[in-house]
mmCIF file of N, CA, C and O in Angstrom:
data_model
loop_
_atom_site.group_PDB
_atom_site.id
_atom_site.type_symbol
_atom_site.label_atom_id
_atom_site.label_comp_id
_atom_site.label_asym_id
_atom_site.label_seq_id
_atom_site.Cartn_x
_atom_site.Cartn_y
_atom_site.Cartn_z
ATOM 1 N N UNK A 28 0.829 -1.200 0.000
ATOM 2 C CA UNK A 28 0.000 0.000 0.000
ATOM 3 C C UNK A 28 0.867 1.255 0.000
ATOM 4 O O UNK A 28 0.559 2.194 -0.733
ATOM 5 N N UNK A 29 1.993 1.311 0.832
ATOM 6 C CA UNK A 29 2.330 2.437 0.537
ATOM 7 C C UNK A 29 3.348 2.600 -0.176
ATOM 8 O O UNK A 29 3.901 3.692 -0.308
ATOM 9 N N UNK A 30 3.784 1.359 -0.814
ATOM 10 C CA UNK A 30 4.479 1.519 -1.876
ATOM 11 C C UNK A 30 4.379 1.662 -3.350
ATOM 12 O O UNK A 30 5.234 1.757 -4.230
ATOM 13 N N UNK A 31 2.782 1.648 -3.359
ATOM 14 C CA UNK A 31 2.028 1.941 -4.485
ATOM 15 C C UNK A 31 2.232 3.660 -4.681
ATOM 16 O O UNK A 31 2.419 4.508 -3.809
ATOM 17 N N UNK A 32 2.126 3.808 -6.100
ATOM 18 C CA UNK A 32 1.745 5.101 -6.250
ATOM 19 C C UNK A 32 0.985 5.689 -5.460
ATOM 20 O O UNK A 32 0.250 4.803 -5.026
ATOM 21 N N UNK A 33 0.586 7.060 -4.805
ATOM 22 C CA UNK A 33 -0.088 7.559 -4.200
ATOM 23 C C UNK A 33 -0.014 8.705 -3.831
ATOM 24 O O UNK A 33 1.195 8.935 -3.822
ATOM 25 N N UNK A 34 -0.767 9.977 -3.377
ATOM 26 C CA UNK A 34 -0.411 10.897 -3.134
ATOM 27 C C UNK A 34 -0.377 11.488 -1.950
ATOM 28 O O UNK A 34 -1.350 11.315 -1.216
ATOM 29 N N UNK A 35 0.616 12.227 -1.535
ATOM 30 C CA UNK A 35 0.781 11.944 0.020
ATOM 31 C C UNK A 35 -0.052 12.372 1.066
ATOM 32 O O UNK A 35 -1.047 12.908 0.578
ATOM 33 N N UNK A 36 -0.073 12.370 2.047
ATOM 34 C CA UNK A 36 -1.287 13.122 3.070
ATOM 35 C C UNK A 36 -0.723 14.008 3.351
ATOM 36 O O UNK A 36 0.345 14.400 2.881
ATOM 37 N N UNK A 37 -1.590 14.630 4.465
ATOM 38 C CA UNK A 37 -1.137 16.142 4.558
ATOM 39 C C UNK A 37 -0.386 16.033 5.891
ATOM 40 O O UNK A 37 -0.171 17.139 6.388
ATOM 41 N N UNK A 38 0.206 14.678 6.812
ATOM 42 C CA UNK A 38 1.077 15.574 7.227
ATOM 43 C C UNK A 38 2.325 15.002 6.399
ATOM 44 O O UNK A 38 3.257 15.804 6.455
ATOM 45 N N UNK A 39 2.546 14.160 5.846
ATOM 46 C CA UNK A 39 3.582 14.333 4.986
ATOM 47 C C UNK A 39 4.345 15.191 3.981
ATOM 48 O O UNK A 39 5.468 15.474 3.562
ATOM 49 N N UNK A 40 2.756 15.481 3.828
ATOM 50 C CA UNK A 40 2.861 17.245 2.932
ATOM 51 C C UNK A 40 3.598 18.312 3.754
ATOM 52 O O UNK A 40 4.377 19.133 3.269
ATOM 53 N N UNK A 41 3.235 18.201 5.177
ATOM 54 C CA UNK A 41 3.676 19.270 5.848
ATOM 55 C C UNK A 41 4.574 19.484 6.297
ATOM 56 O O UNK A 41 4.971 20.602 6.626
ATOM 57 N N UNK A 42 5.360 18.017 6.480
ATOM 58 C CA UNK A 42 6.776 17.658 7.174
ATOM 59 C C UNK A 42 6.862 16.528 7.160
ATOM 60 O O UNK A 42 6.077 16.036 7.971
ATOM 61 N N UNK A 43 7.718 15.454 6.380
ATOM 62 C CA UNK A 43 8.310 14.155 6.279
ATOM 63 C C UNK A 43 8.541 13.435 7.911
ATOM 64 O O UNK A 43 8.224 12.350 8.400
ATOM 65 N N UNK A 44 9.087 14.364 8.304
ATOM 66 C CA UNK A 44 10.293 13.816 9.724
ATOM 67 C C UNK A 44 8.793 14.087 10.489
ATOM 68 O O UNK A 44 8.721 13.143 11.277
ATOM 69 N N UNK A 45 7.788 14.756 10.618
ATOM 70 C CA UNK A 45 6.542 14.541 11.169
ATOM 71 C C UNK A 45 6.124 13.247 11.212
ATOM 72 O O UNK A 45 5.877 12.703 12.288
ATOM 73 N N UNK A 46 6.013 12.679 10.143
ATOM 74 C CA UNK A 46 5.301 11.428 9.416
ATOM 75 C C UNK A 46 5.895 10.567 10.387
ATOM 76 O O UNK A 46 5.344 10.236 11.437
ATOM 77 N N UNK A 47 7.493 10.068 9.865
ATOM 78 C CA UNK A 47 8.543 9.300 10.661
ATOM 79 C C UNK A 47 8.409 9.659 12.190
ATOM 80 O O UNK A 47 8.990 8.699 12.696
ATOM 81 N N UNK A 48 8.144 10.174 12.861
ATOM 82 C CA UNK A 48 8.277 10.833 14.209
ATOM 83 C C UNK A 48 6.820 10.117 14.223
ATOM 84 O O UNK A 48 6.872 8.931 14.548
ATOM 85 N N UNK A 49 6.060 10.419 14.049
ATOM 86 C CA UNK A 49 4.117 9.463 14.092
ATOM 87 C C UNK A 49 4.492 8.177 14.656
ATOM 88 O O UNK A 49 4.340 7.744 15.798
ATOM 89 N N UNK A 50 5.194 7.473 13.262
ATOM 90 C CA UNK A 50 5.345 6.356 13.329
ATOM 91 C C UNK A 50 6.078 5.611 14.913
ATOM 92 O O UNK A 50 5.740 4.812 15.786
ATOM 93 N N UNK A 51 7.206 6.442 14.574
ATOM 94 C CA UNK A 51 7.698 5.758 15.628
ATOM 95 C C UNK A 51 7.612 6.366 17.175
ATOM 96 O O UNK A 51 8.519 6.363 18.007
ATOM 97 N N UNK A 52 6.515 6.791 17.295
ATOM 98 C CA UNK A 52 5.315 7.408 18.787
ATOM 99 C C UNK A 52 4.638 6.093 18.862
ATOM 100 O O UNK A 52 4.224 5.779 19.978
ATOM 101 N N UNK A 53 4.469 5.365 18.003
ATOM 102 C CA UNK A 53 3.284 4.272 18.025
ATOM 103 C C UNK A 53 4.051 3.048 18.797
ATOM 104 O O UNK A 53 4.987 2.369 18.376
ATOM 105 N N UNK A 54 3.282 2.960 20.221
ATOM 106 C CA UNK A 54 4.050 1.962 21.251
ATOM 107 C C UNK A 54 2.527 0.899 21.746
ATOM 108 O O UNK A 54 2.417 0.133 22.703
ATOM 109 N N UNK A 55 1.671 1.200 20.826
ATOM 110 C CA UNK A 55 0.466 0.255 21.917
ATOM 111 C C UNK A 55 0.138 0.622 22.992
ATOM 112 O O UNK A 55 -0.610 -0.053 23.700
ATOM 113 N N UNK A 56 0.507 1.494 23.264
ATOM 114 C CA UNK A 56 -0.261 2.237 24.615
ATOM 115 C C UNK A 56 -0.680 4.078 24.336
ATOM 116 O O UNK A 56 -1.501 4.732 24.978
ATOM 117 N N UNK A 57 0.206 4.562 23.163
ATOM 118 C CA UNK A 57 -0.216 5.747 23.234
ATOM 119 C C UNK A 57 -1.515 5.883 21.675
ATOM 120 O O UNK A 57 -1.539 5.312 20.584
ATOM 121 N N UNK A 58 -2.527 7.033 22.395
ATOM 122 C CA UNK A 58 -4.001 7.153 21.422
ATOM 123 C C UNK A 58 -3.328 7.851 20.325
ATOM 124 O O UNK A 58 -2.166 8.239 20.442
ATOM 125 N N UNK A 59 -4.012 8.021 19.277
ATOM 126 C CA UNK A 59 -3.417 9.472 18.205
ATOM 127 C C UNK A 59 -3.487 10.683 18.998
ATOM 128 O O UNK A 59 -2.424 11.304 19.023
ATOM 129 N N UNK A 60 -4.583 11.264 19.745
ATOM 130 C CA UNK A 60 -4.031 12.403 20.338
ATOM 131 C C UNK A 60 -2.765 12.545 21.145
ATOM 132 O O UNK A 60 -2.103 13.578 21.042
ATOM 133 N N UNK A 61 -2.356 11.468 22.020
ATOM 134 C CA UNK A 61 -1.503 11.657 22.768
ATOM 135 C C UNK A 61 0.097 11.944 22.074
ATOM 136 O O UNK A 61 0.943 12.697 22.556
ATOM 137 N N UNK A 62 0.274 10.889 20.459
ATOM 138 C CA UNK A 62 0.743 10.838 19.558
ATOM 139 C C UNK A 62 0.827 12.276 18.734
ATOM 140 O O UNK A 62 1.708 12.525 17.911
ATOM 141 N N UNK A 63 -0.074 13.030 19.042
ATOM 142 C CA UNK A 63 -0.174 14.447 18.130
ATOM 143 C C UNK A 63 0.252 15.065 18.856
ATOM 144 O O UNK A 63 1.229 15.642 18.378
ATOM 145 N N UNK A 64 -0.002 15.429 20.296
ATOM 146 C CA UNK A 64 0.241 16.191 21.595
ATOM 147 C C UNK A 64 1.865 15.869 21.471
ATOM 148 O O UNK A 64 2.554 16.875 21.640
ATOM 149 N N UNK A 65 2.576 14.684 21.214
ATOM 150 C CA UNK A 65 4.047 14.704 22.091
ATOM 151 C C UNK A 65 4.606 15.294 20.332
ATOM 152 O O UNK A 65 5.776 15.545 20.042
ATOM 153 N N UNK A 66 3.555 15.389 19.493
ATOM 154 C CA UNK A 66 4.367 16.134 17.882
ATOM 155 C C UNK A 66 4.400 17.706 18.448
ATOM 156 O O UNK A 66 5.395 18.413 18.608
ATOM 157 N N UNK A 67 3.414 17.934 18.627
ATOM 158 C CA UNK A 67 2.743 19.346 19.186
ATOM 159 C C UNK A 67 4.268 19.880 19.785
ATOM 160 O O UNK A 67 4.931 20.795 19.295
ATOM 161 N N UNK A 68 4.639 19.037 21.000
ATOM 162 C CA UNK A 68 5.212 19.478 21.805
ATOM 163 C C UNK A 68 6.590 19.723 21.363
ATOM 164 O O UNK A 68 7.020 20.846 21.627
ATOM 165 N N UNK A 69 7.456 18.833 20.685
ATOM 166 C CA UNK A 69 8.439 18.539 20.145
ATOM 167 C C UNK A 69 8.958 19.361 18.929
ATOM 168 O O UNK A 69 10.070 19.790 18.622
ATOM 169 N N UNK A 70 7.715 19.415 18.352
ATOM 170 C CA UNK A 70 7.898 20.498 16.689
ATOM 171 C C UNK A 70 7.498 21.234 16.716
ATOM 172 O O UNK A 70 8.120 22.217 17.121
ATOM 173 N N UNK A 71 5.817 21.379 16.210
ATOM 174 C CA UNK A 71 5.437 22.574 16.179
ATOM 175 C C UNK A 71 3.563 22.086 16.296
ATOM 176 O O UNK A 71 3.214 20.911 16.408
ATOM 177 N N UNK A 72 2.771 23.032 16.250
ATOM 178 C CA UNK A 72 1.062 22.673 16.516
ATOM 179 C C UNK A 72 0.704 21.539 15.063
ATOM 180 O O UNK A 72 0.692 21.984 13.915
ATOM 181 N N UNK A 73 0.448 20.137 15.366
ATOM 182 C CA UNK A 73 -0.198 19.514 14.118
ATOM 183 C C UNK A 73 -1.625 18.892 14.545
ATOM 184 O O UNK A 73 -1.708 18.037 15.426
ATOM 185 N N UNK A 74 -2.949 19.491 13.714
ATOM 186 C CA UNK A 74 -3.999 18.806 13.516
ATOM 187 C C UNK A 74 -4.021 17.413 14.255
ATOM 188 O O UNK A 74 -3.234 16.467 14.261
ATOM 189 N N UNK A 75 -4.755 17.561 14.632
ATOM 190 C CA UNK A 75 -5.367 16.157 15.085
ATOM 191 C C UNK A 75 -5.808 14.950 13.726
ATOM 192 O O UNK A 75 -5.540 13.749 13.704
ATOM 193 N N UNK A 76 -6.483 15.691 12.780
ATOM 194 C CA UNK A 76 -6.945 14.837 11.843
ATOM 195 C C UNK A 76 -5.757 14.594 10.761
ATOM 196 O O UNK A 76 -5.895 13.644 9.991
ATOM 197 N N UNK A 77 -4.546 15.443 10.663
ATOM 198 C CA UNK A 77 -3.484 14.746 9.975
ATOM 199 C C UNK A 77 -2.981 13.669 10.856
ATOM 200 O O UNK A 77 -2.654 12.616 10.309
ATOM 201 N N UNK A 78 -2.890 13.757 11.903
ATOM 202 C CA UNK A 78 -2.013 12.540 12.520
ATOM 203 C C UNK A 78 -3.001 10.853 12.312
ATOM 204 O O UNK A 78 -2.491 9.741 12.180
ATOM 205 N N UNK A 79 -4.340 11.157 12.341
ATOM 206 C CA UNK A 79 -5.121 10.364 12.701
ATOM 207 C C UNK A 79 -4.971 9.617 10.840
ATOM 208 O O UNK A 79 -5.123 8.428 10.562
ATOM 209 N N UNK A 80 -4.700 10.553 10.014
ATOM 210 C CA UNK A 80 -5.083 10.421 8.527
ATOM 211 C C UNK A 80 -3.592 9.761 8.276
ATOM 212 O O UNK A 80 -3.562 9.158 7.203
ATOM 213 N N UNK A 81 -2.686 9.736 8.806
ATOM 214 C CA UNK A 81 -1.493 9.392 8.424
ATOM 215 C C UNK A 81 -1.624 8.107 9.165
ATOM 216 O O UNK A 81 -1.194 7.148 8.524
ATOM 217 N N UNK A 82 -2.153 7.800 10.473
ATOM 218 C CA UNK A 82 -1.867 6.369 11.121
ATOM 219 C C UNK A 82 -3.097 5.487 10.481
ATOM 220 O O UNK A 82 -2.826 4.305 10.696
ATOM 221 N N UNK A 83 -3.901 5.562 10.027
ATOM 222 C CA UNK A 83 -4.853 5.109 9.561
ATOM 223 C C UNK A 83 -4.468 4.607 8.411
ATOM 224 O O UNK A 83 -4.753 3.463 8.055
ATOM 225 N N UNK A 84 -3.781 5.433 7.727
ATOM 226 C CA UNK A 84 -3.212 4.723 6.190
ATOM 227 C C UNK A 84 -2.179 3.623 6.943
ATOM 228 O O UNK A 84 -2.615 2.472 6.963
ATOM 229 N N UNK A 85 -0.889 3.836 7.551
ATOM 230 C CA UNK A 85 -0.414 2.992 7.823
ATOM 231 C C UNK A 85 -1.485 2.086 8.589
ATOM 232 O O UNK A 85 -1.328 1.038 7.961
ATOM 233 N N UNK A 86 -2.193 1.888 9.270
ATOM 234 C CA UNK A 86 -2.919 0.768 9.260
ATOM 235 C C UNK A 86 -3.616 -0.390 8.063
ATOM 236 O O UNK A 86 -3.639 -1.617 7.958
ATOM 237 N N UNK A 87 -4.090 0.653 7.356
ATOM 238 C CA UNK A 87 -4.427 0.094 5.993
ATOM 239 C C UNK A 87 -3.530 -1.051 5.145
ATOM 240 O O UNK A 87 -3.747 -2.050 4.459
ATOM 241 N N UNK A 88 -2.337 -0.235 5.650
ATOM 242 C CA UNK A 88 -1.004 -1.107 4.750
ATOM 243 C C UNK A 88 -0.572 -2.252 5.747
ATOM 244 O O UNK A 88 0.281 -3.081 5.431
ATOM 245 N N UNK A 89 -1.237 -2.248 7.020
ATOM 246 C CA UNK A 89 -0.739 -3.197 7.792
ATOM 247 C C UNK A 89 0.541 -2.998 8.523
ATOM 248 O O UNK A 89 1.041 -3.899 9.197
ATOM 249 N N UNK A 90 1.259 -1.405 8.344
ATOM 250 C CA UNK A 90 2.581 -1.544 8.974
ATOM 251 C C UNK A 90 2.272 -1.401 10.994
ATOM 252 O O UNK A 90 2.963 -1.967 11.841
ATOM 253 N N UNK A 91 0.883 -0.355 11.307
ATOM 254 C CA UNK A 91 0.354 -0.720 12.878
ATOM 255 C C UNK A 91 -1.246 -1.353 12.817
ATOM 256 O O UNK A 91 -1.974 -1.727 11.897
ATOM 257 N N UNK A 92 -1.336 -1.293 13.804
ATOM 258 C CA UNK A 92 -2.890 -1.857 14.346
ATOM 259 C C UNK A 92 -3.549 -0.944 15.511
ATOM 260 O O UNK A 92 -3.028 -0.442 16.507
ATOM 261 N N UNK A 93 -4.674 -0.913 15.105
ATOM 262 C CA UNK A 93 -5.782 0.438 15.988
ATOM 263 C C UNK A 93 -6.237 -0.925 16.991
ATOM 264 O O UNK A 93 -6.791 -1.958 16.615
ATOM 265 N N UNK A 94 -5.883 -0.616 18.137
ATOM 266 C CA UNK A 94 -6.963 -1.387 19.474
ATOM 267 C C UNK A 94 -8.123 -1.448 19.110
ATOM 268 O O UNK A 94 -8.653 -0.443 18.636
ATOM 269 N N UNK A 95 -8.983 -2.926 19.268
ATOM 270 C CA UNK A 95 -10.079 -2.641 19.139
ATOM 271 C C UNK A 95 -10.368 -3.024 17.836
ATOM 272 O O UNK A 95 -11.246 -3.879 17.721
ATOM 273 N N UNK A 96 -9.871 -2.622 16.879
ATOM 274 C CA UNK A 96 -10.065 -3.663 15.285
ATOM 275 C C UNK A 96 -9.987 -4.734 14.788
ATOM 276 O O UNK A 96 -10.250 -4.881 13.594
#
């Protein structure tokens, strides 16, 4: 999936090392907000619905898993 053609989301759009930094926040215990909050804190203010739109695709592709699915 995400090695298919595709066009990128918006926080990739907004910052790469955002994206990578998402990813590797994702421990099985932290929510997407908490995941956006420690971006927030670290970089700079990011949407709630980019972070959520970026882990969701990687779910799609199977690289994490949403609790509960």
């Amino acid at each position: 999936m995400l090695g298919e053609a595709r066009a990128p989301v918006a926080l990739e759009k907004r910052d790469e090392v955002l994206a990578y930094e998402a990813l590797n926040l994702v421990d099985g215990k932290r929510s997407v907000g908490d995941i956006r909050d420690l971006l927030t804190g670290r970089y700079t203010p990011v949407p709630l619905a980019e972070v959520a739109e970026w882990l969701d695709l990687l779910a799609r592709a199977g690289v994490v898993k949403f609790r509960g699915r």
